[in-house]
Amino acid sequence: MKAHPNEHLIHDDCRVEIEIVQKAFEMIDGMNVLVIDNDTNEVILDEWEPDFEWAWETAKYYSKKYNLEIVDTIPY
């Protein structure tokens, strides 16, 4: 697996978020996995995944590798 070009910018004070990507008429078009700096709220990494299962696996990868919290922002 090739590393994301911004992965070297991830540090201890970041969080992982999963958000829904919506197209017109509120149709779901996949999920974004974001690594966000807690101090600046800057998005360090943004990866698109086709569905929640892939997004969850990607979020867990970054969470475990960098010891980051996963924040659930998905409305149920």
PDB file of N, CA, C and O in Angstrom, chain B, residues numbered from 101:
ATOM      1  N   MET B 101       0.846  -1.182   0.000  1.00  0.00           N
ATOM      2  CA  MET B 101       0.000   0.000   0.000  1.00  0.00           C
ATOM      3  C   MET B 101       0.888   1.240   0.000  1.00  0.00           C
ATOM      4  O   MET B 101       1.778   1.383   0.839  1.00  0.00           O
ATOM      5  N   LYS B 102       0.636   2.121  -0.940  1.00  0.00           N
ATOM      6  CA  LYS B 102       1.407   3.347  -1.063  1.00  0.00           C
ATOM      7  C   LYS B 102       0.897   4.390  -0.070  1.00  0.00           C
ATOM      8  O   LYS B 102      -0.311   4.568   0.083  1.00  0.00           O
ATOM      9  N   ALA B 103       1.807   5.068   0.594  1.00  0.00           N
ATOM     10  CA  ALA B 103       1.431   6.080   1.595  1.00  0.00           C
ATOM     11  C   ALA B 103       0.833   7.311   0.912  1.00  0.00           C
ATOM     12  O   ALA B 103       1.215   7.676  -0.200  1.00  0.00           O
ATOM     13  N   HIS B 104      -0.109   7.935   1.606  1.00  0.00           N
ATOM     14  CA  HIS B 104      -0.706   9.184   1.137  1.00  0.00           C
ATOM     15  C   HIS B 104       0.381  10.260   1.160  1.00  0.00           C
ATOM     16  O   HIS B 104       1.195  10.270   2.084  1.00  0.00           O
ATOM     17  N   PRO B 105       0.425  11.175   0.168  1.00  0.00           N
ATOM     18  CA  PRO B 105       1.484  12.189   0.120  1.00  0.00           C
ATOM     19  C   PRO B 105       1.553  13.093   1.358  1.00  0.00           C
ATOM     20  O   PRO B 105       2.619  13.625   1.666  1.00  0.00           O
ATOM     21  N   ASN B 106       0.435  13.273   2.069  1.00  0.00           N
ATOM     22  CA  ASN B 106       0.439  14.136   3.259  1.00  0.00           C
ATOM     23  C   ASN B 106       0.541  13.356   4.565  1.00  0.00           C
ATOM     24  O   ASN B 106       0.447  13.942   5.644  1.00  0.00           O
ATOM     25  N   GLU B 107       0.731  12.051   4.480  1.00  0.00           N
ATOM     26  CA  GLU B 107       0.742  11.232   5.690  1.00  0.00           C
ATOM     27  C   GLU B 107       1.839  11.655   6.666  1.00  0.00           C
ATOM     28  O   GLU B 107       1.677  11.508   7.878  1.00  0.00           O
ATOM     29  N   HIS B 108       2.936  12.170   6.159  1.00  0.00           N
ATOM     30  CA  HIS B 108       4.026  12.613   7.043  1.00  0.00           C
ATOM     31  C   HIS B 108       3.631  13.818   7.908  1.00  0.00           C
ATOM     32  O   HIS B 108       4.340  14.142   8.861  1.00  0.00           O
ATOM     33  N   LEU B 109       2.518  14.485   7.596  1.00  0.00           N
ATOM     34  CA  LEU B 109       2.062  15.643   8.364  1.00  0.00           C
ATOM     35  C   LEU B 109       1.181  15.262   9.554  1.00  0.00           C
ATOM     36  O   LEU B 109       0.854  16.115  10.380  1.00  0.00           O
ATOM     37  N   ILE B 110       0.794  13.984   9.647  1.00  0.00           N
ATOM     38  CA  ILE B 110      -0.068  13.528  10.746  1.00  0.00           C
ATOM     39  C   ILE B 110       0.741  13.511  12.038  1.00  0.00           C
ATOM     40  O   ILE B 110       1.880  13.044  12.067  1.00  0.00           O
ATOM     41  N   HIS B 111       0.137  14.025  13.102  1.00  0.00           N
ATOM     42  CA  HIS B 111       0.812  14.063  14.408  1.00  0.00           C
ATOM     43  C   HIS B 111      -0.186  13.714  15.507  1.00  0.00           C
ATOM     44  O   HIS B 111      -1.356  13.448  15.229  1.00  0.00           O
ATOM     45  N   ASP B 112       0.276  13.717  16.754  1.00  0.00           N
ATOM     46  CA  ASP B 112      -0.525  13.267  17.901  1.00  0.00           C
ATOM     47  C   ASP B 112      -1.806  14.062  18.127  1.00  0.00           C
ATOM     48  O   ASP B 112      -2.781  13.523  18.652  1.00  0.00           O
ATOM     49  N   ASP B 113      -1.818  15.321  17.742  1.00  0.00           N
ATOM     50  CA  ASP B 113      -2.979  16.160  18.018  1.00  0.00           C
ATOM     51  C   ASP B 113      -3.885  16.291  16.784  1.00  0.00           C
ATOM     52  O   ASP B 113      -4.258  17.392  16.379  1.00  0.00           O
ATOM     53  N   CYS B 114      -4.225  15.136  16.203  1.00  0.00           N
ATOM     54  CA  CYS B 114      -5.136  15.080  15.067  1.00  0.00           C
ATOM     55  C   CYS B 114      -6.281  14.142  15.420  1.00  0.00           C
ATOM     56  O   CYS B 114      -6.221  13.405  16.403  1.00  0.00           O
ATOM     57  N   ARG B 115      -7.323  14.185  14.602  1.00  0.00           N
ATOM     58  CA  ARG B 115      -8.443  13.267  14.761  1.00  0.00           C
ATOM     59  C   ARG B 115      -8.822  12.739  13.380  1.00  0.00           C
ATOM     60  O   ARG B 115      -8.472  13.334  12.361  1.00  0.00           O
ATOM     61  N   VAL B 116      -9.533  11.626  13.356  1.00  0.00           N
ATOM     62  CA  VAL B 116     -10.021  11.038  12.113  1.00  0.00           C
ATOM     63  C   VAL B 116     -11.537  11.217  12.082  1.00  0.00           C
ATOM     64  O   VAL B 116     -12.221  10.907  13.058  1.00  0.00           O
ATOM     65  N   GLU B 117     -12.053  11.711  10.975  1.00  0.00           N
ATOM     66  CA  GLU B 117     -13.503  11.862  10.805  1.00  0.00           C
ATOM     67  C   GLU B 117     -13.935  11.163   9.527  1.00  0.00           C
ATOM     68  O   GLU B 117     -13.201  11.117   8.540  1.00  0.00           O
ATOM     69  N   ILE B 118     -15.144  10.620   9.571  1.00  0.00           N
ATOM     70  CA  ILE B 118     -15.761  10.036   8.379  1.00  0.00           C
ATOM     71  C   ILE B 118     -16.979  10.884   8.061  1.00  0.00           C
ATOM     72  O   ILE B 118     -17.812  11.142   8.930  1.00  0.00           O
ATOM     73  N   GLU B 119     -17.080  11.320   6.798  1.00  0.00           N
ATOM     74  CA  GLU B 119     -18.237  12.117   6.404  1.00  0.00           C
ATOM     75  C   GLU B 119     -18.838  11.566   5.115  1.00  0.00           C
ATOM     76  O   GLU B 119     -18.147  10.961   4.295  1.00  0.00           O
ATOM     77  N   ILE B 120     -20.111  11.785   4.960  1.00  0.00           N
ATOM     78  CA  ILE B 120     -20.831  11.330   3.774  1.00  0.00           C
ATOM     79  C   ILE B 120     -20.599  12.308   2.630  1.00  0.00           C
ATOM     80  O   ILE B 120     -20.644  13.523   2.824  1.00  0.00           O
ATOM     81  N   VAL B 121     -20.353  11.776   1.437  1.00  0.00           N
ATOM     82  CA  VAL B 121     -20.252  12.586   0.227  1.00  0.00           C
ATOM     83  C   VAL B 121     -21.598  12.486  -0.475  1.00  0.00           C
ATOM     84  O   VAL B 121     -22.046  11.393  -0.823  1.00  0.00           O
ATOM     85  N   GLN B 122     -22.241  13.632  -0.682  1.00  0.00           N
ATOM     86  CA  GLN B 122     -23.560  13.628  -1.310  1.00  0.00           C
ATOM     87  C   GLN B 122     -23.518  14.306  -2.666  1.00  0.00           C
ATOM     88  O   GLN B 122     -22.848  15.320  -2.858  1.00  0.00           O
ATOM     89  N   LYS B 123     -24.247  13.724  -3.595  1.00  0.00           N
ATOM     90  CA  LYS B 123     -24.434  14.310  -4.910  1.00  0.00           C
ATOM     91  C   LYS B 123     -25.757  15.070  -4.890  1.00  0.00           C
ATOM     92  O   LYS B 123     -26.357  15.267  -3.834  1.00  0.00           O
ATOM     93  N   ALA B 124     -26.189  15.481  -6.040  1.00  0.00           N
ATOM     94  CA  ALA B 124     -27.476  16.165  -6.168  1.00  0.00           C
ATOM     95  C   ALA B 124     -28.607  15.296  -5.639  1.00  0.00           C
ATOM     96  O   ALA B 124     -28.533  14.068  -5.692  1.00  0.00           O
ATOM     97  N   PHE B 125     -29.624  15.917  -5.142  1.00  0.00           N
ATOM     98  CA  PHE B 125     -30.811  15.248  -4.613  1.00  0.00           C
ATOM     99  C   PHE B 125     -30.486  14.357  -3.419  1.00  0.00           C
ATOM    100  O   PHE B 125     -31.186  13.379  -3.155  1.00  0.00           O
ATOM    101  N   GLU B 126     -29.411  14.705  -2.695  1.00  0.00           N
ATOM    102  CA  GLU B 126     -28.998  14.028  -1.469  1.00  0.00           C
ATOM    103  C   GLU B 126     -28.689  12.545  -1.641  1.00  0.00           C
ATOM    104  O   GLU B 126     -28.813  11.776  -0.688  1.00  0.00           O
ATOM    105  N   MET B 127     -28.290  12.135  -2.841  1.00  0.00           N
ATOM    106  CA  MET B 127     -27.866  10.755  -3.059  1.00  0.00           C
ATOM    107  C   MET B 127     -26.449  10.589  -2.530  1.00  0.00           C
ATOM    108  O   MET B 127     -25.595  11.443  -2.768  1.00  0.00           O
ATOM    109  N   ILE B 128     -26.195   9.514  -1.825  1.00  0.00           N
ATOM    110  CA  ILE B 128     -24.872   9.276  -1.247  1.00  0.00           C
ATOM    111  C   ILE B 128     -23.927   8.784  -2.333  1.00  0.00           C
ATOM    112  O   ILE B 128     -24.249   7.864  -3.085  1.00  0.00           O
ATOM    113  N   ASP B 129     -22.750   9.414  -2.403  1.00  0.00           N
ATOM    114  CA  ASP B 129     -21.741   9.059  -3.396  1.00  0.00           C
ATOM    115  C   ASP B 129     -20.434   8.694  -2.698  1.00  0.00           C
ATOM    116  O   ASP B 129     -19.367   9.170  -3.086  1.00  0.00           O
ATOM    117  N   GLY B 130     -20.514   7.863  -1.684  1.00  0.00           N
ATOM    118  CA  GLY B 130     -19.317   7.425  -0.994  1.00  0.00           C
ATOM    119  C   GLY B 130     -19.084   8.179   0.303  1.00  0.00           C
ATOM    120  O   GLY B 130     -19.948   8.911   0.786  1.00  0.00           O
ATOM    121  N   MET B 131     -17.897   7.982   0.852  1.00  0.00           N
ATOM    122  CA  MET B 131     -17.534   8.568   2.146  1.00  0.00           C
ATOM    123  C   MET B 131     -16.134   9.180   2.040  1.00  0.00           C
ATOM    124  O   MET B 131     -15.282   8.682   1.303  1.00  0.00           O
ATOM    125  N   ASN B 132     -15.912  10.249   2.773  1.00  0.00           N
ATOM    126  CA  ASN B 132     -14.580  10.822   2.906  1.00  0.00           C
ATOM    127  C   ASN B 132     -14.033  10.479   4.280  1.00  0.00           C
ATOM    128  O   ASN B 132     -14.733  10.604   5.285  1.00  0.00           O
ATOM    129  N   VAL B 133     -12.786  10.050   4.319  1.00  0.00           N
ATOM    130  CA  VAL B 133     -12.074   9.850   5.570  1.00  0.00           C
ATOM    131  C   VAL B 133     -11.098  11.022   5.679  1.00  0.00           C
ATOM    132  O   VAL B 133     -10.227  11.204   4.828  1.00  0.00           O
ATOM    133  N   LEU B 134     -11.261  11.804   6.733  1.00  0.00           N
ATOM    134  CA  LEU B 134     -10.453  13.004   6.919  1.00  0.00           C
ATOM    135  C   LEU B 134      -9.572  12.856   8.151  1.00  0.00           C
ATOM    136  O   LEU B 134     -10.022  12.365   9.186  1.00  0.00           O
ATOM    137  N   VAL B 135      -8.325  13.277   8.040  1.00  0.00           N
ATOM    138  CA  VAL B 135      -7.470  13.451   9.211  1.00  0.00           C
ATOM    139  C   VAL B 135      -7.331  14.949   9.383  1.00  0.00           C
ATOM    140  O   VAL B 135      -6.854  15.648   8.490  1.00  0.00           O
ATOM    141  N   ILE B 136      -7.754  15.438  10.547  1.00  0.00           N
ATOM    142  CA  ILE B 136      -7.852  16.874  10.795  1.00  0.00           C
ATOM    143  C   ILE B 136      -6.986  17.251  11.989  1.00  0.00           C
ATOM    144  O   ILE B 136      -6.984  16.570  13.015  1.00  0.00           O
ATOM    145  N   ASP B 137      -6.248  18.350  11.835  1.00  0.00           N
ATOM    146  CA  ASP B 137      -5.449  18.888  12.930  1.00  0.00           C
ATOM    147  C   ASP B 137      -6.396  19.521  13.944  1.00  0.00           C
ATOM    148  O   ASP B 137      -7.191  20.390  13.584  1.00  0.00           O
ATOM    149  N   ASN B 138      -6.323  19.101  15.203  1.00  0.00           N
ATOM    150  CA  ASN B 138      -7.222  19.621  16.237  1.00  0.00           C
ATOM    151  C   ASN B 138      -6.980  21.086  16.559  1.00  0.00           C
ATOM    152  O   ASN B 138      -7.915  21.787  16.946  1.00  0.00           O
ATOM    153  N   ASP B 139      -5.757  21.567  16.410  1.00  0.00           N
ATOM    154  CA  ASP B 139      -5.448  22.961  16.749  1.00  0.00           C
ATOM    155  C   ASP B 139      -5.937  23.936  15.690  1.00  0.00           C
ATOM    156  O   ASP B 139      -6.481  24.990  16.019  1.00  0.00           O
ATOM    157  N   THR B 140      -5.748  23.592  14.420  1.00  0.00           N
ATOM    158  CA  THR B 140      -6.063  24.521  13.339  1.00  0.00           C
ATOM    159  C   THR B 140      -7.326  24.148  12.557  1.00  0.00           C
ATOM    160  O   THR B 140      -7.811  24.936  11.744  1.00  0.00           O
ATOM    161  N   ASN B 141      -7.855  22.947  12.804  1.00  0.00           N
ATOM    162  CA  ASN B 141      -8.970  22.392  12.025  1.00  0.00           C
ATOM    163  C   ASN B 141      -8.637  22.252  10.543  1.00  0.00           C
ATOM    164  O   ASN B 141      -9.539  22.183   9.708  1.00  0.00           O
ATOM    165  N   GLU B 142      -7.360  22.211  10.217  1.00  0.00           N
ATOM    166  CA  GLU B 142      -6.910  22.019   8.843  1.00  0.00           C
ATOM    167  C   GLU B 142      -7.023  20.539   8.476  1.00  0.00           C
ATOM    168  O   GLU B 142      -6.649  19.664   9.257  1.00  0.00           O
ATOM    169  N   VAL B 143      -7.539  20.278   7.287  1.00  0.00           N
ATOM    170  CA  VAL B 143      -7.601  18.903   6.791  1.00  0.00           C
ATOM    171  C   VAL B 143      -6.223  18.536   6.272  1.00  0.00           C
ATOM    172  O   VAL B 143      -5.724  19.133   5.317  1.00  0.00           O
ATOM    173  N   ILE B 144      -5.615  17.549   6.911  1.00  0.00           N
ATOM    174  CA  ILE B 144      -4.280  17.096   6.519  1.00  0.00           C
ATOM    175  C   ILE B 144      -4.379  16.035   5.437  1.00  0.00           C
ATOM    176  O   ILE B 144      -3.558  15.984   4.520  1.00  0.00           O
ATOM    177  N   LEU B 145      -5.383  15.199   5.555  1.00  0.00           N
ATOM    178  CA  LEU B 145      -5.527  14.079   4.637  1.00  0.00           C
ATOM    179  C   LEU B 145      -7.003  13.892   4.326  1.00  0.00           C
ATOM    180  O   LEU B 145      -7.842  13.975   5.223  1.00  0.00           O
ATOM    181  N   ASP B 146      -7.322  13.643   3.073  1.00  0.00           N
ATOM    182  CA  ASP B 146      -8.707  13.462   2.625  1.00  0.00           C
ATOM    183  C   ASP B 146      -8.722  12.296   1.645  1.00  0.00           C
ATOM    184  O   ASP B 146      -8.190  12.403   0.540  1.00  0.00           O
ATOM    185  N   GLU B 147      -9.329  11.187   2.045  1.00  0.00           N
ATOM    186  CA  GLU B 147      -9.404  10.013   1.177  1.00  0.00           C
ATOM    187  C   GLU B 147     -10.858   9.646   0.939  1.00  0.00           C
ATOM    188  O   GLU B 147     -11.642   9.545   1.882  1.00  0.00           O
ATOM    189  N   TRP B 148     -11.221   9.445  -0.335  1.00  0.00           N
ATOM    190  CA  TRP B 148     -12.563   9.019  -0.697  1.00  0.00           C
ATOM    191  C   TRP B 148     -12.635   7.502  -0.677  1.00  0.00           C
ATOM    192  O   TRP B 148     -11.729   6.826  -1.165  1.00  0.00           O
ATOM    193  N   GLU B 149     -13.710   6.967  -0.116  1.00  0.00           N
ATOM    194  CA  GLU B 149     -13.969   5.530  -0.121  1.00  0.00           C
ATOM    195  C   GLU B 149     -15.385   5.303  -0.650  1.00  0.00           C
ATOM    196  O   GLU B 149     -16.258   6.150  -0.458  1.00  0.00           O
ATOM    197  N   PRO B 150     -15.623   4.167  -1.314  1.00  0.00           N
ATOM    198  CA  PRO B 150     -16.928   3.953  -1.960  1.00  0.00           C
ATOM    199  C   PRO B 150     -18.089   3.698  -1.009  1.00  0.00           C
ATOM    200  O   PRO B 150     -19.241   3.943  -1.365  1.00  0.00           O
ATOM    201  N   ASP B 151     -17.799   3.204   0.208  1.00  0.00           N
ATOM    202  CA  ASP B 151     -18.888   2.920   1.141  1.00  0.00           C
ATOM    203  C   ASP B 151     -18.372   2.980   2.578  1.00  0.00           C
ATOM    204  O   ASP B 151     -17.180   3.176   2.815  1.00  0.00           O
ATOM    205  N   PHE B 152     -19.289   2.807   3.534  1.00  0.00           N
ATOM    206  CA  PHE B 152     -18.917   2.951   4.939  1.00  0.00           C
ATOM    207  C   PHE B 152     -17.906   1.897   5.375  1.00  0.00           C
ATOM    208  O   PHE B 152     -16.997   2.202   6.147  1.00  0.00           O
ATOM    209  N   GLU B 153     -18.047   0.663   4.894  1.00  0.00           N
ATOM    210  CA  GLU B 153     -17.130  -0.395   5.320  1.00  0.00           C
ATOM    211  C   GLU B 153     -15.687  -0.052   4.958  1.00  0.00           C
ATOM    212  O   GLU B 153     -14.786  -0.217   5.781  1.00  0.00           O
ATOM    213  N   TRP B 154     -15.465   0.421   3.737  1.00  0.00           N
ATOM    214  CA  TRP B 154     -14.111   0.826   3.322  1.00  0.00           C
ATOM    215  C   TRP B 154     -13.657   2.037   4.129  1.00  0.00           C
ATOM    216  O   TRP B 154     -12.505   2.104   4.559  1.00  0.00           O
ATOM    217  N   ALA B 155     -14.553   2.988   4.334  1.00  0.00           N
ATOM    218  CA  ALA B 155     -14.195   4.190   5.098  1.00  0.00           C
ATOM    219  C   ALA B 155     -13.811   3.825   6.531  1.00  0.00           C
ATOM    220  O   ALA B 155     -12.852   4.370   7.077  1.00  0.00           O
ATOM    221  N   TRP B 156     -14.555   2.911   7.135  1.00  0.00           N
ATOM    222  CA  TRP B 156     -14.272   2.494   8.508  1.00  0.00           C
ATOM    223  C   TRP B 156     -12.904   1.821   8.599  1.00  0.00           C
ATOM    224  O   TRP B 156     -12.148   2.077   9.536  1.00  0.00           O
ATOM    225  N   GLU B 157     -12.583   0.961   7.627  1.00  0.00           N
ATOM    226  CA  GLU B 157     -11.273   0.297   7.622  1.00  0.00           C
ATOM    227  C   GLU B 157     -10.142   1.312   7.472  1.00  0.00           C
ATOM    228  O   GLU B 157      -9.109   1.197   8.133  1.00  0.00           O
ATOM    229  N   THR B 158     -10.335   2.299   6.609  1.00  0.00           N
ATOM    230  CA  THR B 158      -9.319   3.338   6.427  1.00  0.00           C
ATOM    231  C   THR B 158      -9.167   4.177   7.688  1.00  0.00           C
ATOM    232  O   THR B 158      -8.048   4.495   8.092  1.00  0.00           O
ATOM    233  N   ALA B 159     -10.285   4.538   8.311  1.00  0.00           N
ATOM    234  CA  ALA B 159     -10.245   5.311   9.559  1.00  0.00           C
ATOM    235  C   ALA B 159      -9.528   4.528  10.656  1.00  0.00           C
ATOM    236  O   ALA B 159      -8.713   5.088  11.390  1.00  0.00           O
ATOM    237  N   LYS B 160      -9.831   3.233  10.768  1.00  0.00           N
ATOM    238  CA  LYS B 160      -9.160   2.401  11.772  1.00  0.00           C
ATOM    239  C   LYS B 160      -7.659   2.311  11.513  1.00  0.00           C
ATOM    240  O   LYS B 160      -6.867   2.299  12.455  1.00  0.00           O
ATOM    241  N   TYR B 161      -7.264   2.246  10.240  1.00  0.00           N
ATOM    242  CA  TYR B 161      -5.840   2.190   9.885  1.00  0.00           C
ATOM    243  C   TYR B 161      -5.102   3.410  10.438  1.00  0.00           C
ATOM    244  O   TYR B 161      -4.087   3.273  11.120  1.00  0.00           O
ATOM    245  N   TYR B 162      -5.620   4.601  10.140  1.00  0.00           N
ATOM    246  CA  TYR B 162      -4.952   5.823  10.622  1.00  0.00           C
ATOM    247  C   TYR B 162      -5.061   5.958  12.130  1.00  0.00           C
ATOM    248  O   TYR B 162      -4.129   6.433  12.781  1.00  0.00           O
ATOM    249  N   SER B 163      -6.175   5.551  12.683  1.00  0.00           N
ATOM    250  CA  SER B 163      -6.357   5.625  14.131  1.00  0.00           C
ATOM    251  C   SER B 163      -5.342   4.755  14.863  1.00  0.00           C
ATOM    252  O   SER B 163      -4.721   5.195  15.831  1.00  0.00           O
ATOM    253  N   LYS B 164      -5.179   3.536  14.403  1.00  0.00           N
ATOM    254  CA  LYS B 164      -4.238   2.629  15.063  1.00  0.00           C
ATOM    255  C   LYS B 164      -2.788   3.006  14.794  1.00  0.00           C
ATOM    256  O   LYS B 164      -1.955   2.953  15.699  1.00  0.00           O
ATOM    257  N   LYS B 165      -2.482   3.382  13.570  1.00  0.00           N
ATOM    258  CA  LYS B 165      -1.091   3.705  13.215  1.00  0.00           C
ATOM    259  C   LYS B 165      -0.579   4.928  13.971  1.00  0.00           C
ATOM    260  O   LYS B 165       0.577   4.965  14.391  1.00  0.00           O
ATOM    261  N   TYR B 166      -1.449   5.937  14.143  1.00  0.00           N
ATOM    262  CA  TYR B 166      -1.029   7.198  14.762  1.00  0.00           C
ATOM    263  C   TYR B 166      -1.680   7.455  16.114  1.00  0.00           C
ATOM    264  O   TYR B 166      -1.500   8.527  16.691  1.00  0.00           O
ATOM    265  N   ASN B 167      -2.439   6.483  16.629  1.00  0.00           N
ATOM    266  CA  ASN B 167      -3.112   6.604  17.924  1.00  0.00           C
ATOM    267  C   ASN B 167      -4.041   7.827  17.946  1.00  0.00           C
ATOM    268  O   ASN B 167      -3.958   8.670  18.839  1.00  0.00           O
ATOM    269  N   LEU B 168      -4.922   7.901  16.950  1.00  0.00           N
ATOM    270  CA  LEU B 168      -5.841   9.028  16.810  1.00  0.00           C
ATOM    271  C   LEU B 168      -7.258   8.605  17.161  1.00  0.00           C
ATOM    272  O   LEU B 168      -7.627   7.440  17.009  1.00  0.00           O
ATOM    273  N   GLU B 169      -8.042   9.557  17.627  1.00  0.00           N
ATOM    274  CA  GLU B 169      -9.445   9.329  17.932  1.00  0.00           C
ATOM    275  C   GLU B 169     -10.264   9.383  16.643  1.00  0.00           C
ATOM    276  O   GLU B 169     -10.017  10.228  15.783  1.00  0.00           O
ATOM    277  N   ILE B 170     -11.238   8.481  16.513  1.00  0.00           N
ATOM    278  CA  ILE B 170     -12.177   8.527  15.393  1.00  0.00           C
ATOM    279  C   ILE B 170     -13.427   9.240  15.882  1.00  0.00           C
ATOM    280  O   ILE B 170     -14.050   8.817  16.856  1.00  0.00           O
ATOM    281  N   VAL B 171     -13.794  10.328  15.199  1.00  0.00           N
ATOM    282  CA  VAL B 171     -14.957  11.123  15.562  1.00  0.00           C
ATOM    283  C   VAL B 171     -16.075  10.811  14.571  1.00  0.00           C
ATOM    284  O   VAL B 171     -15.900  10.931  13.358  1.00  0.00           O
ATOM    285  N   ASP B 172     -17.210  10.414  15.100  1.00  0.00           N
ATOM    286  CA  ASP B 172     -18.368  10.062  14.278  1.00  0.00           C
ATOM    287  C   ASP B 172     -19.178  11.311  13.977  1.00  0.00           C
ATOM    288  O   ASP B 172     -19.765  11.899  14.885  1.00  0.00           O
ATOM    289  N   THR B 173     -19.218  11.724  12.721  1.00  0.00           N
ATOM    290  CA  THR B 173     -19.994  12.901  12.321  1.00  0.00           C
ATOM    291  C   THR B 173     -21.152  12.525  11.398  1.00  0.00           C
ATOM    292  O   THR B 173     -21.776  13.399  10.796  1.00  0.00           O
ATOM    293  N   ILE B 174     -21.438  11.227  11.287  1.00  0.00           N
ATOM    294  CA  ILE B 174     -22.467  10.764  10.366  1.00  0.00           C
ATOM    295  C   ILE B 174     -23.831  10.823  11.038  1.00  0.00           C
ATOM    296  O   ILE B 174     -24.019  10.230  12.100  1.00  0.00           O
ATOM    297  N   PRO B 175     -24.800  11.537  10.430  1.00  0.00           N
ATOM    298  CA  PRO B 175     -26.155  11.539  10.991  1.00  0.00           C
ATOM    299  C   PRO B 175     -26.831  10.199  10.719  1.00  0.00           C
ATOM    300  O   PRO B 175     -26.717   9.646   9.625  1.00  0.00           O
ATOM    301  N   TYR B 176     -27.522   9.695  11.703  1.00  0.00           N
ATOM    302  CA  TYR B 176     -28.196   8.400  11.548  1.00  0.00           C
ATOM    303  C   TYR B 176     -29.667   8.577  11.338  1.00  0.00           C
ATOM    304  O   TYR B 176     -30.392   7.593  11.188  1.00  0.00           O
TER     305      TYR B 176
END
